[in-house]
Short mmCIF file of C-alpha atoms and ligand atoms in Angstrom, two decimals:
data_model
loop_
_atom_site.label_atom_id
_atom_site.label_comp_id
_atom_site.label_asym_id
_atom_site.label_seq_id
_atom_site.Cartn_x
_atom_site.Cartn_y
_atom_site.Cartn_z
CA SER A 1 190.92 97.15 119.65
CA GLY A 2 188.18 96.14 117.20
CA ALA A 3 187.20 92.89 115.63
CA GLY A 4 189.66 93.07 112.75
CA PRO A 5 189.80 91.07 109.55
CA GLY A 6 187.50 88.09 109.16
CA SER A 7 184.91 89.09 111.74
CA PRO A 8 181.46 89.65 110.19
CA ASP A 9 180.67 92.67 112.40
CA LEU A 10 179.39 94.64 109.39
CA ALA A 11 176.92 91.91 108.37
CA GLY A 12 173.47 93.30 107.60
CA LEU A 13 174.90 96.75 106.87
CA HIS A 14 175.19 98.57 103.55
CA VAL A 15 178.22 100.82 103.19
CA ALA A 16 179.18 103.15 100.34
CA VAL A 17 182.78 104.15 99.71
CA SER A 18 184.17 106.59 97.15
CA ALA A 19 187.69 106.15 95.79
CA GLY A 20 190.04 107.71 93.27
CA GLY A 21 190.13 111.25 91.94
CA THR A 22 187.70 113.25 89.87
CA ARG A 23 188.24 114.66 86.35
CA GLU A 24 186.71 117.86 85.04
CA TYR A 25 186.98 118.13 81.28
CA LEU A 26 188.11 121.30 79.47
CA ASP A 27 187.53 119.70 76.08
CA PRO A 28 187.21 116.09 74.83
CA VAL A 29 190.90 115.33 75.48
CA ARG A 30 191.91 117.49 78.47
CA PHE A 31 190.88 117.56 82.10
CA ILE A 32 191.72 118.96 85.51
CA GLY A 33 192.42 115.88 87.59
CA ASN A 34 192.81 115.17 91.27
CA ARG A 35 195.69 112.87 92.02
CA SER A 36 194.71 109.66 93.83
CA SER A 37 195.42 106.02 93.06
CA GLY A 38 192.21 104.86 94.74
CA ARG A 39 194.15 102.40 96.92
CA GLN A 40 192.83 103.66 100.27
CA GLY A 41 189.21 103.58 99.09
CA TYR A 42 189.68 100.11 97.61
CA ALA A 43 191.26 98.91 100.87
CA LEU A 44 188.21 100.25 102.74
CA ALA A 45 185.84 98.44 100.38
CA ARG A 46 187.82 95.18 100.60
CA ALA A 47 187.89 95.37 104.41
CA ALA A 48 184.12 96.02 104.55
CA VAL A 49 183.41 93.03 102.26
CA SER A 50 185.56 90.82 104.52
CA ARG A 51 183.56 92.00 107.53
CA GLY A 52 180.26 91.02 105.91
CA ALA A 53 178.90 94.37 104.62
CA ARG A 54 177.07 94.94 101.38
CA VAL A 55 179.47 97.36 99.72
CA THR A 56 178.99 99.94 96.98
CA LEU A 57 182.34 101.17 95.69
CA VAL A 58 182.10 104.38 93.67
CA ALA A 59 185.36 104.58 91.71
CA ALA A 60 186.48 107.81 90.05
CA ASN A 61 189.09 107.09 87.37
CA VAL A 62 190.73 104.19 89.20
CA THR A 63 192.86 101.69 87.25
CA LEU A 64 192.99 99.01 89.97
CA ALA A 65 191.21 95.66 89.59
CA ASP A 66 187.59 95.58 90.84
CA VAL A 67 187.04 94.63 94.49
CA ALA A 68 185.48 91.15 94.53
CA GLY A 69 182.10 91.16 96.22
CA ALA A 70 181.55 94.93 95.95
CA ASP A 71 179.03 96.62 93.65
CA MET A 72 181.22 98.78 91.42
CA VAL A 73 180.01 102.15 90.12
CA ARG A 74 182.33 104.03 87.74
CA VAL A 75 182.30 107.82 87.61
CA GLU A 76 184.53 110.59 86.26
CA SER A 77 183.33 114.05 87.34
CA VAL A 78 182.30 115.59 90.67
CA ALA A 79 178.70 115.77 89.41
CA GLU A 80 178.68 112.02 88.62
CA LEU A 81 180.37 111.19 91.93
CA ARG A 82 177.83 113.30 93.82
CA GLU A 83 174.90 111.62 92.08
CA ALA A 84 176.27 108.11 92.78
CA MET A 85 177.02 108.84 96.44
CA LEU A 86 173.65 110.49 97.14
CA LYS A 87 171.90 107.52 95.53
CA SER A 88 173.89 105.01 97.62
CA ALA A 89 173.42 107.11 100.75
CA SER A 90 169.66 106.70 100.50
CA THR A 91 170.10 103.08 101.65
CA ALA A 92 173.57 103.06 103.20
CA ASP A 93 174.24 102.75 106.93
CA ALA A 94 177.66 104.34 106.49
CA VAL A 95 179.21 106.48 103.75
CA VAL A 96 182.93 107.11 103.38
CA MET A 97 184.37 109.82 101.12
CA ALA A 98 187.89 108.58 100.40
CA ALA A 99 187.93 110.12 96.91
CA ALA A 100 189.98 113.21 96.05
CA VAL A 101 187.32 115.62 94.83
CA SER A 102 188.03 118.66 92.69
CA ASP A 103 187.11 121.91 94.44
CA PHE A 104 186.77 123.67 91.06
CA ARG A 105 185.64 122.89 87.55
CA PRO A 106 185.95 124.83 84.29
CA ARG A 107 182.94 127.11 83.92
CA ALA A 108 182.58 125.84 80.35
CA THR A 109 183.57 122.60 78.64
CA GLN A 110 184.30 122.87 74.89
CA GLY A 111 182.68 120.24 72.71
CA THR A 112 185.67 120.23 70.37
CA LYS A 113 189.40 120.24 71.01
CA ILE A 114 190.86 123.62 71.97
CA LYS A 115 193.39 124.59 69.24
CA LYS A 116 196.43 126.75 69.64
CA THR A 117 196.19 129.47 67.03
CA ALA A 118 199.32 131.18 65.72
CA GLY A 119 199.73 134.73 66.97
CA THR A 120 197.13 134.49 69.76
CA ASP A 121 197.74 134.40 73.52
CA ALA A 122 197.31 131.26 75.59
CA PRO A 123 193.69 130.97 76.74
CA SER A 124 192.83 131.40 80.41
CA ILE A 125 190.53 128.96 82.13
CA GLU A 126 187.65 130.30 84.16
CA LEU A 127 186.77 128.06 87.08
CA GLU A 128 183.71 127.68 89.28
CA ARG A 129 183.22 125.89 92.60
CA THR A 130 181.96 122.30 92.67
CA GLU A 131 179.45 120.90 95.12
CA ASP A 132 180.81 119.76 98.50
CA ILE A 133 179.62 116.15 98.52
CA LEU A 134 180.80 115.30 102.06
CA ALA A 135 179.05 118.35 103.54
CA GLU A 136 175.88 117.48 101.62
CA LEU A 137 176.00 113.82 102.76
CA SER A 138 176.44 115.05 106.35
CA GLN A 139 173.54 117.49 106.11
CA THR A 140 171.10 115.12 104.41
CA ARG A 141 171.95 111.97 106.37
CA ARG A 142 169.25 109.83 107.87
CA LYS A 143 169.30 110.27 111.62
CA PRO A 144 170.03 108.69 113.94
CA GLY A 145 172.84 106.36 113.16
CA GLN A 146 173.90 106.83 109.54
CA VAL A 147 177.65 107.37 109.85
CA VAL A 148 179.43 109.84 107.54
CA VAL A 149 183.21 109.66 107.19
CA GLY A 150 185.59 112.03 105.42
CA PHE A 151 189.29 112.00 104.64
CA ALA A 152 191.65 114.98 104.75
CA ALA A 153 195.25 115.34 103.73
CA GLU A 154 196.65 118.32 105.60
CA THR A 155 199.92 120.12 106.14
CA GLY A 156 200.67 122.00 109.34
CA ASP A 157 201.93 125.61 109.22
CA SER A 158 202.73 128.51 111.55
CA THR A 159 199.06 129.14 112.40
CA GLY A 160 197.96 125.57 113.06
CA SER A 161 198.98 121.93 113.34
CA VAL A 162 197.71 119.14 111.10
CA LEU A 163 195.29 118.14 113.87
CA ASP A 164 194.07 121.74 114.41
CA TYR A 165 193.15 121.91 110.73
CA GLY A 166 191.59 118.45 110.96
CA ARG A 167 189.38 119.45 113.91
CA SER A 168 188.14 122.58 112.13
CA LYS A 169 187.47 120.65 108.93
CA LEU A 170 185.53 117.96 110.83
CA ALA A 171 183.34 120.68 112.34
CA ALA A 172 182.93 122.54 109.04
CA LYS A 173 181.90 119.40 107.14
CA GLY A 174 179.57 118.13 109.86
CA CYS A 175 180.69 114.50 109.46
CA ASP A 176 181.06 111.96 112.30
CA LEU A 177 184.64 110.91 111.59
CA LEU A 178 187.49 112.57 109.72
CA VAL A 179 190.58 110.56 108.83
CA VAL A 180 193.45 113.04 108.81
CA ASN A 181 196.86 112.34 107.38
CA GLU A 182 199.84 114.60 107.04
CA VAL A 183 201.01 115.10 103.48
CA GLY A 184 204.39 116.04 102.14
CA ARG A 185 207.32 113.86 103.07
CA ASP A 186 206.43 111.52 100.16
CA ARG A 187 203.50 109.89 101.97
CA GLY A 188 199.94 109.15 100.98
CA PHE A 189 199.60 109.29 97.24
CA GLU A 190 200.83 106.31 95.22
CA SER A 191 202.03 104.48 98.30
CA GLU A 192 200.75 101.17 99.72
CA GLU A 193 201.04 102.55 103.23
CA ASN A 194 199.41 105.30 105.20
CA GLU A 195 199.49 106.87 108.66
CA ALA A 196 196.58 108.79 110.11
CA VAL A 197 194.54 110.03 113.02
CA ILE A 198 190.81 109.30 113.04
CA LEU A 199 189.05 112.27 114.62
CA GLY A 200 185.49 111.92 115.92
CA SER A 201 182.85 114.62 116.31
CA ASP A 202 182.48 113.25 119.87
CA GLY A 203 186.01 114.55 120.57
CA SER A 204 187.66 111.14 120.17
CA SER A 205 190.94 110.66 118.39
CA THR A 206 192.49 107.35 117.31
CA GLU A 207 196.07 107.22 116.07
CA VAL A 208 196.85 104.68 113.38
CA PRO A 209 200.60 104.23 112.94
CA TYR A 210 202.33 104.18 109.57
CA GLY A 211 201.44 100.86 107.95
CA PRO A 212 199.40 99.14 105.22
CA LYS A 213 196.26 100.90 103.96
CA SER A 214 194.32 97.75 104.91
CA VAL A 215 195.18 98.38 108.59
CA LEU A 216 193.90 101.97 108.39
CA ALA A 217 190.80 100.65 106.59
CA HIS A 218 190.01 98.22 109.42
CA ALA A 219 190.65 100.94 112.01
CA VAL A 220 188.05 103.13 110.24
CA TRP A 221 185.44 100.33 110.27
CA ASP A 222 186.27 99.65 113.95
CA ARG A 223 185.19 103.25 114.69
CA VAL A 224 182.16 103.04 112.37
CA VAL A 225 180.79 99.91 114.12
CA THR A 226 180.77 101.74 117.44
CA LEU A 227 178.66 104.58 115.97
CA VAL A 228 176.37 102.96 113.41
CA GLU A 229 172.70 102.31 114.11
CA ARG A 230 171.84 98.79 112.95
CA PRO A 231 168.72 98.49 110.81
CA ALA A 232 165.77 96.93 112.65
CA GLY A 233 165.03 93.26 111.98
N1 CTP B 1 185.08 116.54 99.50
C1 CTP B 1 183.84 116.45 98.92
N2 CTP B 1 183.45 117.33 97.96
C2 CTP B 1 184.28 118.34 97.59
C3 CTP B 1 185.56 118.47 98.18
C4 CTP B 1 185.93 117.54 99.16
O1 CTP B 1 183.09 115.52 99.27
N3 CTP B 1 183.88 119.20 96.66
C5 CTP B 1 185.46 115.58 100.57
C6 CTP B 1 186.66 114.70 100.26
O2 CTP B 1 186.27 113.51 99.62
C7 CTP B 1 187.22 114.43 101.65
C8 CTP B 1 186.83 115.67 102.46
O3 CTP B 1 185.79 116.30 101.71
O4 CTP B 1 186.56 113.33 102.26
C9 CTP B 1 187.92 116.65 102.72
O5 CTP B 1 188.47 117.08 101.49
P1 CTP B 1 189.44 118.32 101.49
O6 CTP B 1 189.88 118.60 100.09
O7 CTP B 1 190.50 118.07 102.52
O8 CTP B 1 188.49 119.47 102.07
P2 CTP B 1 187.99 120.83 101.44
O9 CTP B 1 186.74 121.15 102.17
O10 CTP B 1 187.91 120.76 99.97
O11 CTP B 1 189.08 121.85 101.94
P3 CTP B 1 190.46 122.37 101.26
O12 CTP B 1 190.20 123.81 100.94
O13 CTP B 1 191.47 122.19 102.36
O14 CTP B 1 190.77 121.54 100.05
CA1 CA B 2 189.66 120.23 98.58
#
């Protein structure tokens, strides 16, 4: 289902997409990073441009070429990503958090390089929680009709399946759609392909078989168009 590539069904809409993975610096040369190539977020942005949207692409430490036709915003940390997404969300009709966001940051960042000193123990790093950007976007969204989308990489275990965890996360975050994919088995990260289930807060669930990230991207926008409130005029 859905209009697919080439159809301008997002014309007149502004969408904001985050991509990549955040970095939290310990000192000027070291950081705690979240692994993500940015490919899924870039595929989402490219698909939205092709469907006629005005697109803001907030890229955290991505080395891919810019998406033609998208407004690029470069960020590094969770704080910068949060600021950029909240700013975009003030005008966006849909926001998609495809970035891998650090759950923790060092409590302190040293201004100068941490040195190893002979005869002393290795330092320990004290961490603090970061802001939950997706939960904040969900709570502060303009209602009705601004669509908020999250991504979750999950693994199933003895107490719950991948989809059980996805359903609870969707509810906990308060977003409209959660794109859940199973990790492990060498899937997701650097790959060109992805497989996922798009869960909706309305109870819906759309399976997207293993295939190019562009196909998953279009499947996400197909769901967004059914939920988004078009601006008047
Ligand atoms: N996310 C976010 N801000 C954070 C952490 C996550 O906006 N501080 C977003 C991610 O971009 C993603 C979604 O939340 O769209 C789910 O991320 P995930 O790491 O799976 O969820 P967490 O709530 O961090 O749960 P977990 O403890 O499983 O990591
Ligand atoms: Ca997390």
